[in-house]
Structure formats: structure tokens, C-alpha cells
Amino acid sequence: MKRSVELKIDVSEAAALGMNAHVAITVHLPDMTALANPTTVCFAFPGGGYCRRYYSFDMPDGSGGGEAGFHCDRGWIFIACDHLGFGESTIPEGNALNLDNVAAANDAMVRQVMARLEAGTLVDGLDPIVDATCLGIGQSMGGCFTVVAQGNHQTFHGIGVLGYSGVHTVVPTRPGQPPAAWPWISRRSSLDAPHVLNAAALAQAPGVTLGDAEALQAAARAGEHPFQWSFHHDDEPADIVTLDMMASAGLVDPLPEWRSATTPPCGVYMVAPGAVALEAAVVRVPVLIAMGERDVVPDPLGEPRAYKSAEDIQLFICPRMAHMHNFAPTRVRFWERIHNWGDGVAAQRRQG
């Protein structure tokens, strides 16, 4: 029988925040009779404004357990994770978090979980699992953190970068609407005194500016959040789309299960051109670059150039899908592509 176990993993040392810090995870286990051998363990990281339940919630036509259930049905151990600053993980005050310490905490969590799986101490009733293939997939901001973790720490045997650009992430608005304005902030500067590289252009931008909460709320109340077109495909249920975008604007209480009440301010770093260029360039493991046909990747065919050292790069553009992949009517096709890629990474490891 499939089951899920909630855990909190201490990452205080890796995060180096001067405080106790933990990462909240949900371990989704397949029926032990269906557990793949050798085993694949997939760690999944959500995007900004979302929590780890993004990977397990069901759309109205779902078959149980969302994406987590899909992969478990096919023999994977699937672990959905809240980054620091998200969901039920530690939420530091102010601007203590950056791309590097969030990624370092994720790496520490993964290594502890994999060590406990090998020792048979992660979950009661689960026998030791030795030499499992360890995958990391991340959607949007989760993809950013996954690239940084892999570049800095070589965390995974393969990474899936889902709806995030290793070149330049740009959130488009509906055609005919002014483009959203995004500050390009140098990672060398603190958010307490940010160095905005495009400040002059930003001051003249006609569209909504990222971080302008009042403007985003006003647009949502008036009928459409500026990011709705890029986040949700037209074929999705209108009531769920409205709920998600009103939650994004802070106009829903309580939040839907897939949403996080917090997102760390450091997420703003990820929309600058080349924000993770160094980390992406040193990734050597197989990379799956996957996105919806309407997403935040301006030049999908140019994305492989970001991963200059990767030994294997695959690209998938899913039809009838926008940026929030797990809401799309074609989400199962997307999950199938991820699963086939992951099984391929595991097969390559056995051959290697």
C-alpha cells in the first residue's frame, strides 16, 4: 500500500543562519511490491509562492496523489520538499536567505535522507536501500535552487529543470498587455542595499513591476492577475485558476493546499540574465529541460547552451501547458516524460 510520511530534517549547519533550521519534507512511498529495484529516489522542489503540496494535490480529474502518486505508482520513492523560507520549513526573518544558503540547505537535506535510506532509518518498515539513483527536479524557483545546488554541491545523479531558464527567466504577460518589469539585481549585492542593474529602464517600464503588491492585487480584483496568462493554460478549470491567482495576490484566506504563505525575497535574484550561469555551466550530470508551451523560458531551443559541461541534455516542450505545469490538462504527459527521463538516468548509471 502507498503511504506518505512527514519529516523535518535539520539543516542548521549547512544553512549557517546562526539559528536552528529545518527543511520540511513529505516522503511518498510506493507499494513495497512495486518498489523499483534498483531504486530511484526523486526529490521535488516547488516554485515561488507554492509549497511541497504542489506535487501531491489532485485536480478534479486526477487519479490520486498528483504527481507524487504518479511516480510512486511506477516504483519511485518521491520526496516533496519545502525550501527554507517556504511552507512548513524554517522561515528566517528579513533577507537572511540567498540562493546559495537555500541550495546548501537542500543539499544537506538530500544527503541526510539518502544516508538514512541506506541505513534503513528514514521510515519505519522500510528496509535499507543501497545505491539508489538520486534525482532532483524543481519547478520555477525550485529549478533555480536545484541548479545552484548541483553546481555548488553535486547533489544529484540527474536534474530536471522545469519552467526555469538557465539563461534568462522572463514571465510573459498576455499578448497585447504591457510586459512585466523585473529588477535585475546583482547576486553580489545584499537585498538590504540591492544593486539594481537595470534601474533606469525599470523606472520607465509601463507594466506591472515585480514586488508591487498593491498593483498586483488591484489587477487581480479587476479581473485578471498580470501573470495568469503565463501561469495557467486556457483549458484549465476557471474556478481553480481564479483561486490560485487570487492566492498569489494575497486575497485568499485560507490558502489552497498547494500554496505557501511565504516566499523568501531572494527569489528576485533569479530573474536577472545569467543569474545562475556559473552553476549551470559546471553541471555534469544529465539534465532534463522541460516546460509548457506557454512558460517563462523565452528561447527554449537555446536553453541547452547554459549547461556547457552536461553529459546528456534533453529538452521537452509540453503542449496545452502553461508555467504551473501540474494544473494543466496535459500534466500526465509531462510527468510521463519526467519519469522516462529518470528511468534513463538510472539505466545509464547501471551501464556506467
CSV table of C-alpha atoms in Angstrom, one decimal:
chain,number,residue,atom,x,y,z
A,1,MET,CA,0.0,0.0,0.0
A,2,LYS,CA,1.2,3.5,-0.8
A,3,ARG,CA,1.8,5.8,2.1
A,4,SER,CA,3.3,9.2,2.9
A,5,VAL,CA,5.4,10.2,5.9
A,6,GLU,CA,6.0,13.8,7.1
A,7,LEU,CA,9.5,14.6,8.3
A,8,LYS,CA,11.6,17.6,9.3
A,9,ILE,CA,15.3,17.5,8.6
A,10,ASP,CA,17.8,19.6,10.5
A,11,VAL,CA,20.0,21.8,8.2
A,12,SER,CA,21.2,24.3,10.7
A,13,GLU,CA,24.9,23.8,10.0
A,14,ALA,CA,24.6,23.9,6.2
A,15,ALA,CA,22.3,26.9,6.2
A,16,ALA,CA,24.7,28.9,8.5
A,17,LEU,CA,22.0,31.3,9.7
A,18,GLY,CA,23.1,31.4,13.3
A,19,MET,CA,19.9,29.6,14.3
A,20,ASN,CA,18.3,26.2,14.2
A,21,ALA,CA,16.8,25.5,10.8
A,22,HIS,CA,14.9,22.6,9.4
A,23,VAL,CA,13.5,21.6,6.0
A,24,ALA,CA,10.0,20.0,5.9
A,25,ILE,CA,9.6,17.1,3.5
A,26,THR,CA,6.9,14.5,2.6
A,27,VAL,CA,8.3,11.1,1.8
A,28,HIS,CA,5.8,9.4,-0.7
A,29,LEU,CA,6.4,5.7,-0.7
A,30,PRO,CA,5.1,3.2,-3.3
A,31,ASP,CA,3.6,-0.1,-2.5
A,32,MET,CA,6.7,-2.1,-1.5
A,33,THR,CA,5.8,-4.8,-4.0
A,34,ALA,CA,6.1,-2.1,-6.7
A,35,LEU,CA,9.3,-0.5,-5.5
A,36,ALA,CA,11.8,-0.4,-8.4
A,37,ASN,CA,15.0,-2.3,-8.0
A,38,PRO,CA,17.5,-0.7,-8.3
A,39,THR,CA,15.5,2.2,-6.7
A,40,THR,CA,15.1,5.7,-7.9
A,41,VAL,CA,14.6,8.5,-5.3
A,42,CYS,CA,13.3,11.8,-6.7
A,43,PHE,CA,13.4,15.0,-4.6
A,44,ALA,CA,10.9,17.6,-5.9
A,45,PHE,CA,11.2,21.4,-5.1
A,46,PRO,CA,8.3,23.9,-5.7
A,47,GLY,CA,8.4,27.4,-7.1
A,48,GLY,CA,7.9,30.7,-5.5
A,49,GLY,CA,4.6,31.1,-3.7
A,50,TYR,CA,4.0,27.3,-3.7
A,51,CYS,CA,4.7,24.6,-1.2
A,52,ARG,CA,5.6,20.9,-1.4
A,53,ARG,CA,1.9,20.0,-1.7
A,54,TYR,CA,2.1,21.3,-5.2
A,55,TYR,CA,3.4,17.8,-6.0
A,56,SER,CA,0.6,15.9,-4.4
A,57,PHE,CA,-2.6,17.8,-4.8
A,58,ASP,CA,-5.2,16.5,-7.3
A,59,MET,CA,-7.0,18.3,-10.0
A,60,PRO,CA,-10.7,17.4,-10.3
A,61,ASP,CA,-9.9,14.8,-12.9
A,62,GLY,CA,-7.0,13.4,-11.0
A,63,SER,CA,-6.4,9.8,-10.1
A,64,GLY,CA,-4.9,10.2,-6.6
A,65,GLY,CA,-1.9,11.8,-5.2
A,66,GLY,CA,-1.0,14.2,-8.0
A,67,GLU,CA,2.5,13.9,-9.5
A,68,ALA,CA,3.8,12.2,-6.4
A,69,GLY,CA,1.2,9.4,-6.8
A,70,PHE,CA,2.0,9.1,-10.4
A,71,HIS,CA,5.7,8.4,-9.8
A,72,CYS,CA,5.0,6.2,-6.8
A,73,ASP,CA,2.7,4.0,-8.9
A,74,ARG,CA,5.7,3.4,-11.1
A,75,GLY,CA,8.0,2.4,-8.4
A,76,TRP,CA,9.8,5.6,-7.4
A,77,ILE,CA,10.3,7.0,-3.9
A,78,PHE,CA,9.1,10.6,-4.3
A,79,ILE,CA,10.1,13.2,-1.8
A,80,ALA,CA,8.4,16.6,-1.9
A,81,CYS,CA,10.4,19.4,-0.1
A,82,ASP,CA,9.8,22.9,1.2
A,83,HIS,CA,12.8,25.1,0.8
A,84,LEU,CA,13.9,27.3,3.7
A,85,GLY,CA,11.5,30.2,3.7
A,86,PHE,CA,8.6,28.2,2.3
A,87,GLY,CA,5.7,26.2,3.6
A,88,GLU,CA,6.5,24.4,6.9
A,89,SER,CA,10.3,24.8,6.7
A,90,THR,CA,12.1,27.4,8.9
A,91,ILE,CA,11.2,31.0,7.9
A,92,PRO,CA,14.1,33.3,8.8
A,93,GLU,CA,13.3,37.0,9.2
A,94,GLY,CA,14.4,39.6,6.8
A,95,ASN,CA,16.9,38.9,4.0
A,96,ALA,CA,18.9,36.2,5.6
A,97,LEU,CA,18.3,33.7,2.8
A,98,ASN,CA,20.0,33.8,-0.6
A,99,LEU,CA,20.3,31.4,-3.5
A,100,ASP,CA,23.4,29.8,-2.1
A,101,ASN,CA,22.3,29.0,1.5
A,102,VAL,CA,18.9,27.8,0.4
A,103,ALA,CA,20.6,25.4,-2.1
A,104,ALA,CA,23.2,24.4,0.6
A,105,ALA,CA,20.3,23.5,3.0
A,106,ASN,CA,18.6,21.5,0.2
A,107,ASP,CA,21.8,19.6,-0.4
A,108,ALA,CA,22.3,18.8,3.3
A,109,MET,CA,18.7,17.6,3.5
A,110,VAL,CA,19.2,15.3,0.4
A,111,ARG,CA,22.4,13.8,1.8
A,112,GLN,CA,20.9,13.1,5.2
A,113,VAL,CA,17.8,11.5,3.6
A,114,MET,CA,19.9,9.3,1.3
A,115,ALA,CA,22.2,8.2,4.1
A,116,ARG,CA,19.2,7.3,6.3
A,117,LEU,CA,17.6,5.4,3.4
A,118,GLU,CA,20.9,3.4,3.1
A,119,ALA,CA,20.9,2.7,6.8
A,120,GLY,CA,17.2,1.8,6.9
A,121,THR,CA,16.4,4.5,9.4
A,122,LEU,CA,14.4,7.0,7.4
A,123,VAL,CA,10.9,5.5,7.7
A,124,ASP,CA,9.7,2.7,9.9
A,125,GLY,CA,9.2,-0.5,8.0
A,126,LEU,CA,11.4,0.5,5.1
A,127,ASP,CA,14.4,-1.8,4.5
A,128,PRO,CA,17.8,-0.3,3.7
A,129,ILE,CA,18.0,1.0,0.1
A,130,VAL,CA,21.5,0.9,-1.3
A,131,ASP,CA,23.0,2.7,-4.3
A,132,ALA,CA,19.7,4.4,-5.3
A,133,THR,CA,19.6,6.8,-8.2
A,134,CYS,CA,19.1,10.3,-6.7
A,135,LEU,CA,17.2,12.8,-8.9
A,136,GLY,CA,16.4,16.4,-8.2
A,137,ILE,CA,13.5,18.2,-10.0
A,138,GLY,CA,12.5,21.8,-9.5
A,139,GLN,CA,9.7,23.9,-10.9
A,140,SER,CA,10.3,27.6,-11.5
A,141,MET,CA,12.2,29.0,-8.4
A,142,GLY,CA,12.7,25.3,-7.4
A,143,GLY,CA,14.5,24.8,-10.6
A,144,CYS,CA,16.8,27.7,-9.8
A,145,PHE,CA,17.7,26.3,-6.4
A,146,THR,CA,18.2,22.9,-8.0
A,147,VAL,CA,20.7,24.2,-10.5
A,148,VAL,CA,22.6,26.1,-7.7
A,149,ALA,CA,22.7,23.0,-5.5
A,150,GLN,CA,24.0,20.9,-8.3
A,151,GLY,CA,26.6,23.4,-9.5
A,152,ASN,CA,27.9,24.1,-5.9
A,153,HIS,CA,27.5,20.7,-4.3
A,154,GLN,CA,27.0,18.0,-7.0
A,155,THR,CA,23.9,16.8,-5.1
A,156,PHE,CA,22.1,14.6,-7.6
A,157,HIS,CA,22.7,12.0,-10.3
A,158,GLY,CA,20.5,14.0,-12.7
A,159,ILE,CA,18.4,17.2,-12.5
A,160,GLY,CA,15.1,18.2,-14.1
A,161,VAL,CA,14.9,22.0,-14.6
A,162,LEU,CA,11.1,22.6,-15.1
A,163,GLY,CA,9.9,26.0,-16.1
A,164,TYR,CA,13.1,27.9,-15.3
A,165,SER,CA,15.7,29.3,-17.7
A,166,GLY,CA,19.4,28.9,-17.1
A,167,VAL,CA,19.9,31.8,-19.5
A,168,HIS,CA,17.2,34.4,-18.5
A,169,THR,CA,13.8,33.7,-16.9
A,170,VAL,CA,11.1,36.1,-18.1
A,171,VAL,CA,7.5,35.9,-17.1
A,172,PRO,CA,5.4,37.0,-20.1
A,173,THR,CA,2.0,38.8,-19.9
A,174,ARG,CA,-1.0,38.2,-22.1
A,175,PRO,CA,-0.3,39.4,-25.7
A,176,GLY,CA,-1.3,43.0,-26.1
A,177,GLN,CA,-0.6,43.8,-22.4
A,178,PRO,CA,2.5,45.7,-21.3
A,179,PRO,CA,5.3,43.4,-20.3
A,180,ALA,CA,6.0,43.0,-16.6
A,181,ALA,CA,9.0,44.8,-15.3
A,182,TRP,CA,11.6,42.8,-13.5
A,183,PRO,CA,14.5,44.2,-11.5
A,184,TRP,CA,17.9,42.7,-12.4
A,185,ILE,CA,19.7,42.5,-9.0
A,186,SER,CA,23.3,41.5,-8.8
A,187,ARG,CA,23.9,38.5,-6.6
A,188,ARG,CA,27.0,40.3,-5.3
A,189,SER,CA,24.7,42.8,-3.5
A,190,SER,CA,22.6,42.3,-0.4
A,191,LEU,CA,18.9,42.8,-0.7
A,192,ASP,CA,19.3,45.2,2.2
A,193,ALA,CA,21.0,47.5,-0.3
A,194,PRO,CA,20.4,45.9,-3.7
A,195,HIS,CA,22.4,46.9,-6.8
A,196,VAL,CA,19.7,47.1,-9.4
A,197,LEU,CA,21.5,46.8,-12.8
A,198,ASN,CA,18.5,47.9,-14.9
A,199,ALA,CA,17.2,50.7,-12.6
A,200,ALA,CA,16.9,53.3,-15.4
A,201,ALA,CA,14.9,51.0,-17.6
A,202,LEU,CA,12.8,49.9,-14.7
A,203,ALA,CA,11.8,53.4,-13.9
A,204,GLN,CA,10.4,53.9,-17.4
A,205,ALA,CA,8.7,50.5,-17.7
A,206,PRO,CA,4.9,50.7,-18.5
A,207,GLY,CA,3.8,47.4,-17.0
A,208,VAL,CA,3.4,46.0,-13.5
A,209,THR,CA,6.7,45.7,-11.5
A,210,LEU,CA,7.6,42.6,-9.6
A,211,GLY,CA,7.1,43.3,-5.9
A,212,ASP,CA,4.4,45.9,-6.5
A,213,ALA,CA,1.8,44.1,-4.3
A,214,GLU,CA,-0.8,46.8,-4.5
A,215,ALA,CA,-0.8,46.9,-8.3
A,216,LEU,CA,-0.9,43.1,-8.5
A,217,GLN,CA,-3.9,43.0,-6.1
A,218,ALA,CA,-5.7,45.7,-8.0
A,219,ALA,CA,-5.3,43.9,-11.2
A,220,ALA,CA,-6.4,40.6,-9.7
A,221,ARG,CA,-9.5,42.3,-8.2
A,222,ALA,CA,-10.2,43.9,-11.6
A,223,GLY,CA,-10.5,40.5,-13.3
A,224,GLU,CA,-7.1,39.1,-14.2
A,225,HIS,CA,-3.7,38.8,-12.4
A,226,PRO,CA,-1.0,40.0,-14.8
A,227,PHE,CA,0.7,36.6,-14.6
A,228,GLN,CA,-2.4,34.5,-15.2
A,229,TRP,CA,-1.8,34.0,-18.9
A,230,SER,CA,1.7,32.7,-18.4
A,231,PHE,CA,0.9,30.6,-15.3
A,232,HIS,CA,-2.3,28.9,-16.4
A,233,HIS,CA,-3.5,27.5,-19.7
A,234,ASP,CA,-6.9,28.4,-21.1
A,235,ASP,CA,-8.1,24.7,-20.8
A,236,GLU,CA,-7.8,24.7,-17.0
A,237,PRO,CA,-10.9,24.9,-14.7
A,238,ALA,CA,-11.7,28.6,-14.3
A,239,ASP,CA,-12.5,28.3,-10.6
A,240,ILE,CA,-9.2,26.7,-9.8
A,241,VAL,CA,-7.3,29.3,-11.9
A,242,THR,CA,-9.0,32.1,-10.1
A,243,LEU,CA,-8.4,30.6,-6.7
A,244,ASP,CA,-4.7,30.2,-7.4
A,245,MET,CA,-4.2,33.7,-8.8
A,246,MET,CA,-6.2,35.4,-6.1
A,247,ALA,CA,-4.0,33.4,-3.6
A,248,SER,CA,-0.9,34.7,-5.5
A,249,ALA,CA,-2.1,38.3,-4.9
A,250,GLY,CA,-2.7,37.6,-1.2
A,251,LEU,CA,-6.5,37.8,-1.5
A,252,VAL,CA,-7.4,34.3,-0.3
A,253,ASP,CA,-7.6,33.0,3.3
A,254,PRO,CA,-7.2,30.2,3.9
A,255,LEU,CA,-4.7,29.4,1.2
A,256,PRO,CA,-5.3,26.4,-1.1
A,257,GLU,CA,-3.2,23.4,-0.1
A,258,TRP,CA,-0.6,23.9,-2.8
A,259,ARG,CA,0.3,27.5,-1.8
A,260,SER,CA,2.9,28.8,0.6
A,261,ALA,CA,2.2,31.8,2.8
A,262,THR,CA,5.8,32.9,2.4
A,263,THR,CA,8.4,33.2,-0.3
A,264,PRO,CA,11.9,34.4,0.6
A,265,PRO,CA,12.8,37.8,-1.0
A,266,CYS,CA,16.0,36.2,-2.5
A,267,GLY,CA,13.8,34.8,-5.3
A,268,VAL,CA,14.2,38.2,-7.0
A,269,TYR,CA,17.8,37.3,-7.9
A,270,MET,CA,16.7,34.5,-10.2
A,271,VAL,CA,15.1,36.8,-12.9
A,272,ALA,CA,18.3,38.6,-13.8
A,273,PRO,CA,20.0,37.4,-17.1
A,274,GLY,CA,22.7,34.8,-16.3
A,275,ALA,CA,21.6,34.6,-12.6
A,276,VAL,CA,22.8,31.0,-12.3
A,277,ALA,CA,25.2,31.0,-15.3
A,278,LEU,CA,28.2,29.7,-13.4
A,279,GLU,CA,26.4,27.0,-11.6
A,280,ALA,CA,24.6,25.8,-14.8
A,281,ALA,CA,27.8,25.7,-16.7
A,282,VAL,CA,29.5,23.3,-14.4
A,283,VAL,CA,26.6,20.8,-14.1
A,284,ARG,CA,28.0,17.5,-15.5
A,285,VAL,CA,25.1,15.1,-14.8
A,286,PRO,CA,22.1,14.5,-17.2
A,287,VAL,CA,19.8,17.5,-17.4
A,288,LEU,CA,16.1,17.4,-18.4
A,289,ILE,CA,14.9,20.9,-19.5
A,290,ALA,CA,11.1,20.8,-19.6
A,291,MET,CA,8.5,23.5,-19.8
A,292,GLY,CA,5.0,24.2,-21.1
A,293,GLU,CA,4.3,25.7,-24.4
A,294,ARG,CA,3.5,28.9,-22.6
A,295,ASP,CA,6.2,29.4,-20.0
A,296,VAL,CA,8.9,31.7,-18.6
A,297,VAL,CA,11.7,30.5,-21.0
A,298,PRO,CA,12.0,32.9,-23.9
A,299,ASP,CA,14.1,30.7,-26.1
A,300,PRO,CA,13.6,27.0,-25.3
A,301,LEU,CA,15.9,25.8,-28.1
A,302,GLY,CA,18.7,28.0,-26.7
A,303,GLU,CA,18.5,26.5,-23.2
A,304,PRO,CA,20.9,23.6,-23.6
A,305,ARG,CA,23.8,26.1,-24.1
A,306,ALA,CA,23.5,27.0,-20.4
A,307,TYR,CA,24.6,23.5,-19.4
A,308,LYS,CA,28.1,23.6,-21.0
A,309,SER,CA,29.5,20.6,-19.1
A,310,ALA,CA,26.5,18.3,-19.0
A,311,GLU,CA,27.0,14.8,-20.4
A,312,ASP,CA,23.3,14.5,-21.5
A,313,ILE,CA,20.7,17.2,-22.2
A,314,GLN,CA,17.1,16.5,-23.1
A,315,LEU,CA,14.5,19.1,-24.0
A,316,PHE,CA,10.7,18.8,-23.8
A,317,ILE,CA,8.1,21.4,-24.5
A,318,CYS,CA,4.6,20.2,-23.4
A,319,PRO,CA,1.6,21.3,-25.4
A,320,ARG,CA,-1.5,22.8,-23.8
A,321,MET,CA,0.5,23.7,-20.7
A,322,ALA,CA,1.5,27.0,-19.1
A,323,HIS,CA,4.1,27.7,-16.4
A,324,MET,CA,2.2,26.0,-13.5
A,325,HIS,CA,2.6,22.5,-15.0
A,326,ASN,CA,0.7,20.4,-12.5
A,327,PHE,CA,-2.6,22.3,-13.2
A,328,ALA,CA,-2.5,21.6,-17.0
A,329,PRO,CA,-4.8,19.2,-18.8
A,330,THR,CA,-1.6,17.6,-20.3
A,331,ARG,CA,0.2,17.2,-16.9
A,332,VAL,CA,0.2,13.4,-17.1
A,333,ARG,CA,2.1,13.6,-20.4
A,334,PHE,CA,4.6,15.9,-18.6
A,335,TRP,CA,5.0,13.5,-15.7
A,336,GLU,CA,5.5,10.6,-18.1
A,337,ARG,CA,8.3,12.5,-19.8
A,338,ILE,CA,10.0,13.1,-16.4
A,339,HIS,CA,9.6,9.5,-15.4
A,340,ASN,CA,11.0,8.2,-18.6
A,341,TRP,CA,14.0,10.5,-18.3
A,342,GLY,CA,14.6,9.5,-14.7
A,343,ASP,CA,14.5,5.8,-15.6
A,344,GLY,CA,17.0,6.6,-18.3
A,345,VAL,CA,19.4,8.3,-15.9
A,346,ALA,CA,19.1,5.2,-13.6
A,347,ALA,CA,19.9,2.9,-16.6
A,348,GLN,CA,22.9,5.0,-17.6
A,349,ARG,CA,24.2,4.7,-14.0
A,350,ARG,CA,24.0,0.9,-14.2
A,351,GLN,CA,25.8,0.9,-17.5
A,352,GLY,CA,28.4,3.3,-16.3
